[in-house]
């Protein structure tokens, strides 16, 4: 047997084992987001990682990059579209720059009276129709997550609508939120979430709006002397993936990831309220920020002041959509009786 033929089996075995090793390499999934790990979205992402790796028997490996550690607001959407990252869970207030402003219906102040209405809209034809609109942008929407109601904060008391006059207020990149702050007489300043703490600390902006979990985990309470319990709006997320990547996954992996997402979504929504309640208690305990609970009568004044925005933005979010959400809220209230 010539020397060469002696090596053929060894080379073949090496090639096969290399192929086998390559075949066993888990599919990498990069999941980037902008909030701290100890928040509803941060914990939801880690729960998805756990379930996805478990349900695929280790055939995927999810790496979660929290707190803008990989990409910050604007960057992350671009990174998803070019496939540099596979998954995001941005606030639905941030799809305007992508050209899908209809998501800003979720930004309309006092639009959702309770979580039952919110979830019914998210999981029903309105929410699913909005996710479908992302496909033209090379994005697939998998689910909606929740981070509860927003509260107002600033370095002066926010007791009446007039309190906002002339204040520079940070907002997410949403035309509706711009309109909201202008309606209150404030000056809206859109900026990335990762820049808010420094902007508040340096006085670049006077105040902002957040759910308690974001305010606390970004230490914004340390640079905000006053906060008002207003529940005037909410932070909702769309969990999205790069369409080309998603469509290219094997069917069994698809199925397992969808099951993992369904369970992670239930988990995230189940913990959202408590995470925010706990954060509120920690802010109160820190004694850095005077907390004012808007009395019911004053809340009605705030609601009345902001209601014109619903009509003003019909052209952006859709009059039928607004009417359908009002109807959903009524149906939820009726079902509760
Ligand atoms: C914000 O930018 O205020 C929020 O969208 C951050 C987040 O993702 O909760």
Short mmCIF file of C-alpha atoms and ligand atoms in Angstrom, two decimals:
data_model
loop_
_atom_site.label_atom_id
_atom_site.label_comp_id
_atom_site.label_asym_id
_atom_site.label_seq_id
_atom_site.Cartn_x
_atom_site.Cartn_y
_atom_site.Cartn_z
CA UNK A 1 0.00 0.00 0.00
CA UNK A 2 1.65 3.29 -0.96
CA UNK A 3 2.34 5.93 1.69
CA UNK A 4 -0.40 8.23 0.41
CA UNK A 5 -3.21 5.70 0.70
CA UNK A 6 -2.23 5.07 4.34
CA UNK A 7 -3.15 8.69 5.17
CA UNK A 8 -6.45 8.81 3.31
CA UNK A 9 -8.53 7.27 6.15
CA UNK A 10 -6.94 9.68 8.67
CA UNK A 11 -7.64 12.73 6.49
CA UNK A 12 -11.19 11.49 5.86
CA UNK A 13 -11.73 10.89 9.58
CA UNK A 14 -10.43 14.40 10.37
CA UNK A 15 -12.65 15.97 7.73
CA UNK A 16 -15.69 14.05 8.98
CA UNK A 17 -15.03 14.95 12.61
CA UNK A 18 -14.48 18.59 11.61
CA UNK A 19 -17.74 18.50 9.68
CA UNK A 20 -19.50 16.87 12.58
CA UNK A 21 -18.04 19.40 15.00
CA UNK A 22 -19.10 22.20 12.67
CA UNK A 23 -22.57 20.69 12.35
CA UNK A 24 -22.84 20.63 16.14
CA UNK A 25 -21.84 24.33 16.55
CA UNK A 26 -24.91 26.03 18.11
CA UNK A 27 -26.69 28.66 16.05
CA UNK A 28 -25.61 32.01 17.57
CA UNK A 29 -28.41 34.47 18.48
CA UNK A 30 -27.34 38.00 19.48
CA UNK A 31 -30.09 39.74 21.49
CA UNK A 32 -29.37 43.44 22.20
CA UNK A 33 -31.38 45.84 24.38
CA UNK A 34 -30.96 49.16 26.17
CA UNK A 35 -32.22 48.61 29.71
CA UNK A 36 -30.65 47.17 32.86
CA UNK A 37 -30.84 43.41 33.47
CA UNK A 38 -32.99 43.82 36.58
CA UNK A 39 -35.99 45.17 34.66
CA UNK A 40 -38.97 43.39 33.09
CA UNK A 41 -37.35 43.47 29.62
CA UNK A 42 -33.91 42.55 30.96
CA UNK A 43 -35.32 39.53 32.80
CA UNK A 44 -37.56 38.65 29.86
CA UNK A 45 -34.52 38.49 27.57
CA UNK A 46 -32.67 36.18 29.99
CA UNK A 47 -35.77 33.98 30.31
CA UNK A 48 -35.96 33.73 26.50
CA UNK A 49 -32.27 32.72 26.44
CA UNK A 50 -32.88 29.97 29.02
CA UNK A 51 -35.98 28.62 27.24
CA UNK A 52 -34.56 28.86 23.69
CA UNK A 53 -31.39 26.93 24.61
CA UNK A 54 -33.43 24.38 26.56
CA UNK A 55 -36.16 23.83 23.91
CA UNK A 56 -33.63 23.45 21.07
CA UNK A 57 -31.51 21.04 23.11
CA UNK A 58 -28.59 23.44 22.93
CA UNK A 59 -28.76 23.88 19.15
CA UNK A 60 -28.94 27.66 19.66
CA UNK A 61 -26.79 29.87 21.89
CA UNK A 62 -28.39 33.19 22.87
CA UNK A 63 -26.04 36.01 23.93
CA UNK A 64 -27.93 38.87 25.58
CA UNK A 65 -26.27 42.33 25.48
CA UNK A 66 -28.12 44.53 28.03
CA UNK A 67 -27.98 48.24 28.89
CA UNK A 68 -26.86 49.51 25.45
CA UNK A 69 -23.62 47.46 25.91
CA UNK A 70 -23.65 46.39 22.23
CA UNK A 71 -25.83 49.02 20.51
CA UNK A 72 -27.73 52.04 21.78
CA UNK A 73 -31.14 53.23 20.57
CA UNK A 74 -30.78 54.37 16.97
CA UNK A 75 -27.81 52.05 16.24
CA UNK A 76 -29.63 48.90 17.29
CA UNK A 77 -32.40 49.21 14.71
CA UNK A 78 -29.84 49.73 11.92
CA UNK A 79 -27.76 46.82 13.21
CA UNK A 80 -30.81 44.54 13.13
CA UNK A 81 -31.66 45.49 9.56
CA UNK A 82 -28.16 44.66 8.31
CA UNK A 83 -28.04 41.47 10.37
CA UNK A 84 -25.25 42.49 12.78
CA UNK A 85 -27.62 41.57 15.58
CA UNK A 86 -30.46 39.01 15.40
CA UNK A 87 -32.97 40.16 18.05
CA UNK A 88 -34.10 43.40 19.74
CA UNK A 89 -36.98 44.45 21.97
CA UNK A 90 -37.22 48.21 21.38
CA UNK A 91 -39.94 50.41 22.80
CA UNK A 92 -42.77 50.77 20.28
CA UNK A 93 -42.13 54.53 20.54
CA UNK A 94 -38.99 54.02 18.45
CA UNK A 95 -40.34 52.76 15.12
CA UNK A 96 -41.01 56.19 13.65
CA UNK A 97 -37.48 56.64 12.24
CA UNK A 98 -37.98 53.25 10.54
CA UNK A 99 -41.05 54.70 8.79
CA UNK A 100 -43.68 52.82 10.82
CA UNK A 101 -45.13 55.65 12.89
CA UNK A 102 -48.40 53.78 13.39
CA UNK A 103 -46.86 52.14 16.50
CA UNK A 104 -47.09 55.55 18.14
CA UNK A 105 -50.74 54.84 18.90
CA UNK A 106 -49.29 53.23 22.04
CA UNK A 107 -47.79 56.64 22.95
CA UNK A 108 -51.10 58.51 23.05
CA UNK A 109 -51.57 59.74 26.65
CA UNK A 110 -54.30 58.04 28.68
CA UNK A 111 -55.10 55.76 25.70
CA UNK A 112 -55.00 52.48 27.66
CA UNK A 113 -56.93 52.49 30.94
CA UNK A 114 -55.51 49.15 32.08
CA UNK A 115 -53.26 46.21 31.19
CA UNK A 116 -56.16 44.01 30.05
CA UNK A 117 -56.97 46.54 27.29
CA UNK A 118 -53.28 46.89 26.42
CA UNK A 119 -52.73 43.13 26.08
CA UNK A 120 -55.96 42.67 24.15
CA UNK A 121 -54.81 45.32 21.63
CA UNK A 122 -51.25 43.92 21.48
CA UNK A 123 -52.36 40.32 20.85
CA UNK A 124 -55.40 41.15 18.71
CA UNK A 125 -55.75 42.39 15.09
CA UNK A 126 -54.44 45.91 15.85
CA UNK A 127 -51.16 44.81 17.44
CA UNK A 128 -50.58 41.92 15.04
CA UNK A 129 -51.37 44.18 12.09
CA UNK A 130 -48.71 46.62 13.25
CA UNK A 131 -46.11 43.84 13.53
CA UNK A 132 -46.97 42.73 9.98
CA UNK A 133 -46.05 46.24 8.76
CA UNK A 134 -42.44 45.63 9.88
CA UNK A 135 -41.92 42.86 7.33
CA UNK A 136 -41.51 45.42 4.52
CA UNK A 137 -38.55 46.73 6.56
CA UNK A 138 -36.90 43.29 6.74
CA UNK A 139 -38.11 42.72 10.31
CA UNK A 140 -40.38 40.07 11.86
CA UNK A 141 -42.25 40.97 15.05
CA UNK A 142 -42.50 37.98 17.41
CA UNK A 143 -44.26 39.38 20.49
CA UNK A 144 -45.11 42.40 22.63
CA UNK A 145 -43.67 42.86 26.08
CA UNK A 146 -44.75 45.36 28.73
CA UNK A 147 -43.03 47.73 31.14
CA UNK A 148 -46.04 49.38 32.70
CA UNK A 149 -47.19 52.94 33.08
CA UNK A 150 -44.96 56.01 32.83
CA UNK A 151 -44.55 58.66 35.50
CA UNK A 152 -43.31 62.22 35.08
CA UNK A 153 -40.17 63.49 36.83
CA UNK A 154 -38.26 66.79 36.89
CA UNK A 155 -36.13 69.00 39.13
CA UNK A 156 -39.18 71.03 40.12
CA UNK A 157 -42.60 69.92 41.39
CA UNK A 158 -45.02 68.74 38.65
CA UNK A 159 -48.42 69.35 40.23
CA UNK A 160 -50.44 71.02 37.44
CA UNK A 161 -50.27 71.15 33.64
CA UNK A 162 -48.81 74.65 34.04
CA UNK A 163 -45.86 73.15 35.98
CA UNK A 164 -44.45 71.87 32.68
CA UNK A 165 -44.26 75.30 31.07
CA UNK A 166 -40.83 75.84 29.50
CA UNK A 167 -39.33 72.64 30.94
CA UNK A 168 -36.95 70.70 28.67
CA UNK A 169 -38.34 67.15 28.82
CA UNK A 170 -36.52 64.08 27.40
CA UNK A 171 -38.65 61.85 25.20
CA UNK A 172 -38.15 58.82 22.99
CA UNK A 173 -38.04 59.34 19.22
CA UNK A 174 -41.82 59.64 18.78
CA UNK A 175 -43.86 62.42 17.14
CA UNK A 176 -46.77 61.68 19.48
CA UNK A 177 -44.52 62.12 22.54
CA UNK A 178 -43.22 65.35 21.01
CA UNK A 179 -46.84 66.48 20.72
CA UNK A 180 -47.57 65.35 24.28
CA UNK A 181 -44.81 67.50 25.78
CA UNK A 182 -45.71 70.51 23.60
CA UNK A 183 -49.36 70.13 24.65
CA UNK A 184 -48.16 70.49 28.26
CA UNK A 185 -46.14 73.60 27.37
CA UNK A 186 -42.81 71.78 27.72
CA UNK A 187 -39.93 71.59 25.23
CA UNK A 188 -39.45 67.97 24.02
CA UNK A 189 -35.87 66.70 23.56
CA UNK A 190 -35.52 63.29 21.91
CA UNK A 191 -32.38 61.37 22.92
CA UNK A 192 -31.08 57.84 23.35
CA UNK A 193 -32.04 56.11 26.59
CA UNK A 194 -28.36 55.57 27.47
CA UNK A 195 -27.77 59.35 27.49
CA UNK A 196 -30.65 60.36 29.77
CA UNK A 197 -28.96 60.08 33.18
CA UNK A 198 -26.04 62.33 32.14
CA UNK A 199 -28.39 64.80 30.43
CA UNK A 200 -30.44 65.09 33.66
CA UNK A 201 -27.31 65.32 35.82
CA UNK A 202 -25.85 68.12 33.68
CA UNK A 203 -29.16 69.96 33.28
CA UNK A 204 -29.26 69.43 29.51
CA UNK A 205 -32.85 68.41 30.18
CA UNK A 206 -34.97 69.23 33.26
CA UNK A 207 -37.10 66.12 33.35
CA UNK A 208 -38.39 63.01 31.62
CA UNK A 209 -41.01 60.25 31.78
CA UNK A 210 -40.35 56.59 32.63
CA UNK A 211 -41.84 53.56 34.31
CA UNK A 212 -40.38 53.28 37.83
CA UNK A 213 -38.21 50.28 36.88
CA UNK A 214 -36.32 52.34 34.28
CA UNK A 215 -36.09 55.41 36.51
CA UNK A 216 -34.64 53.33 39.37
CA UNK A 217 -32.26 51.03 37.46
CA UNK A 218 -30.76 54.00 35.57
CA UNK A 219 -30.43 55.88 38.89
CA UNK A 220 -32.45 58.78 37.48
CA UNK A 221 -34.03 59.29 40.92
CA UNK A 222 -30.60 60.50 42.08
CA UNK A 223 -30.83 63.43 39.63
CA UNK A 224 -34.58 64.11 39.79
CA UNK A 225 -35.84 66.01 42.86
CA UNK A 226 -39.52 65.48 42.03
CA UNK A 227 -41.71 62.77 40.49
CA UNK A 228 -45.45 62.67 39.93
CA UNK A 229 -47.49 59.45 39.90
CA UNK A 230 -49.43 60.21 36.70
CA UNK A 231 -49.75 56.84 34.87
CA UNK A 232 -50.24 59.08 31.80
CA UNK A 233 -48.79 56.68 29.25
CA UNK A 234 -46.96 53.37 29.00
CA UNK A 235 -43.80 51.69 27.77
CA UNK A 236 -44.47 48.69 25.53
CA UNK A 237 -41.94 46.68 23.54
CA UNK A 238 -42.01 44.80 20.25
CA UNK A 239 -39.67 41.79 20.25
CA UNK A 240 -38.27 41.73 16.73
CA UNK A 241 -35.83 39.71 14.61
CA UNK A 242 -34.00 40.15 11.31
CA UNK A 243 -36.40 38.63 8.70
CA UNK A 244 -33.77 37.08 6.40
CA UNK A 245 -32.08 35.36 9.34
CA UNK A 246 -35.40 34.23 10.85
CA UNK A 247 -36.75 32.85 7.58
CA UNK A 248 -33.52 30.93 7.07
CA UNK A 249 -33.75 28.97 10.34
CA UNK A 250 -34.63 25.23 10.20
CA UNK A 251 -38.38 24.61 10.84
CA UNK A 252 -37.78 22.70 14.09
CA UNK A 253 -35.64 25.55 15.45
CA UNK A 254 -38.36 28.02 14.39
CA UNK A 255 -40.98 26.05 16.31
CA UNK A 256 -38.83 25.78 19.44
CA UNK A 257 -37.99 29.51 19.39
CA UNK A 258 -41.64 30.44 18.96
CA UNK A 259 -42.55 28.26 21.96
CA UNK A 260 -39.72 29.85 23.96
CA UNK A 261 -40.94 33.33 22.98
CA UNK A 262 -44.53 32.55 24.02
CA UNK A 263 -43.39 31.37 27.47
CA UNK A 264 -40.92 34.25 27.89
CA UNK A 265 -43.68 36.74 26.94
CA UNK A 266 -46.03 35.37 29.60
CA UNK A 267 -43.19 35.50 32.15
CA UNK A 268 -42.24 39.09 31.23
CA UNK A 269 -45.80 40.36 31.44
CA UNK A 270 -46.36 38.50 34.74
CA UNK A 271 -43.36 40.19 36.41
CA UNK A 272 -43.76 43.68 34.85
CA UNK A 273 -46.10 45.14 37.48
CA UNK A 274 -44.18 43.81 40.48
CA UNK A 275 -40.81 44.93 39.07
CA UNK A 276 -42.20 48.45 38.78
CA UNK A 277 -43.87 48.36 42.19
CA UNK A 278 -40.59 47.19 43.76
CA UNK A 279 -38.64 49.93 41.95
CA UNK A 280 -41.13 52.53 43.21
CA UNK A 281 -40.61 51.33 46.81
CA UNK A 282 -36.81 51.57 46.38
CA UNK A 283 -37.09 55.12 45.01
CA UNK A 284 -39.25 56.13 47.98
CA UNK A 285 -36.79 54.46 50.38
CA UNK A 286 -33.86 56.34 48.76
CA UNK A 287 -35.49 59.66 49.80
CA UNK A 288 -33.81 61.41 46.84
CA UNK A 289 -37.05 62.36 45.13
CA UNK A 290 -40.22 63.97 46.43
CA UNK A 291 -43.14 61.82 45.21
CA UNK A 292 -46.48 63.52 44.42
CA UNK A 293 -49.50 61.36 43.72
CA UNK A 294 -51.75 63.20 41.25
CA UNK A 295 -55.18 63.54 42.94
CA UNK A 296 -58.08 62.14 40.85
CA UNK A 297 -59.46 65.63 40.10
CA UNK A 298 -56.08 66.87 38.86
CA UNK A 299 -55.59 63.69 36.84
CA UNK A 300 -58.80 64.55 34.98
CA UNK A 301 -57.37 68.02 34.23
CA UNK A 302 -54.20 66.40 32.81
CA UNK A 303 -56.30 63.96 30.77
CA UNK A 304 -58.46 66.76 29.39
CA UNK A 305 -55.39 68.81 28.48
CA UNK A 306 -53.89 65.89 26.52
CA UNK A 307 -57.03 64.43 24.94
CA UNK A 308 -56.79 66.68 21.80
CA UNK A 309 -53.67 64.68 20.87
CA UNK A 310 -55.87 61.67 20.07
CA UNK A 311 -57.58 63.63 17.31
CA UNK A 312 -54.42 65.54 16.33
CA UNK A 313 -52.59 62.28 15.55
CA UNK A 314 -55.41 60.40 13.80
CA UNK A 315 -53.55 61.01 10.54
CA UNK A 316 -50.39 59.34 11.94
CA UNK A 317 -51.79 56.37 13.86
CA UNK A 318 -55.18 55.90 12.12
CA UNK A 319 -58.61 57.12 13.26
CA UNK A 320 -60.06 53.58 12.96
CA UNK A 321 -57.27 52.24 15.18
CA UNK A 322 -58.03 54.81 17.87
CA UNK A 323 -61.74 54.05 17.72
CA UNK A 324 -61.04 50.30 17.86
CA UNK A 325 -58.93 50.76 21.00
CA UNK A 326 -61.67 52.83 22.65
CA UNK A 327 -64.08 49.98 21.83
CA UNK A 328 -61.68 47.38 23.25
CA UNK A 329 -61.42 49.38 26.49
CA UNK A 330 -65.23 49.49 26.74
CA UNK A 331 -65.53 45.75 26.05
CA UNK A 332 -62.90 44.98 28.71
CA UNK A 333 -64.73 47.19 31.23
CA UNK A 334 -68.07 45.52 30.40
CA UNK A 335 -66.59 42.02 30.74
CA UNK A 336 -65.31 43.00 34.19
CA UNK A 337 -68.83 43.87 35.46
C1 LIG B 1 -36.76 54.76 26.74
O1 LIG B 1 -35.98 55.01 25.81
O2 LIG B 1 -37.15 55.56 27.60
C2 LIG B 1 -37.27 53.34 26.85
O3 LIG B 1 -37.63 52.89 25.58
C3 LIG B 1 -36.19 52.43 27.35
C4 LIG B 1 -36.72 51.01 27.33
O4 LIG B 1 -36.41 50.30 26.35
O5 LIG B 1 -37.47 50.68 28.25
#
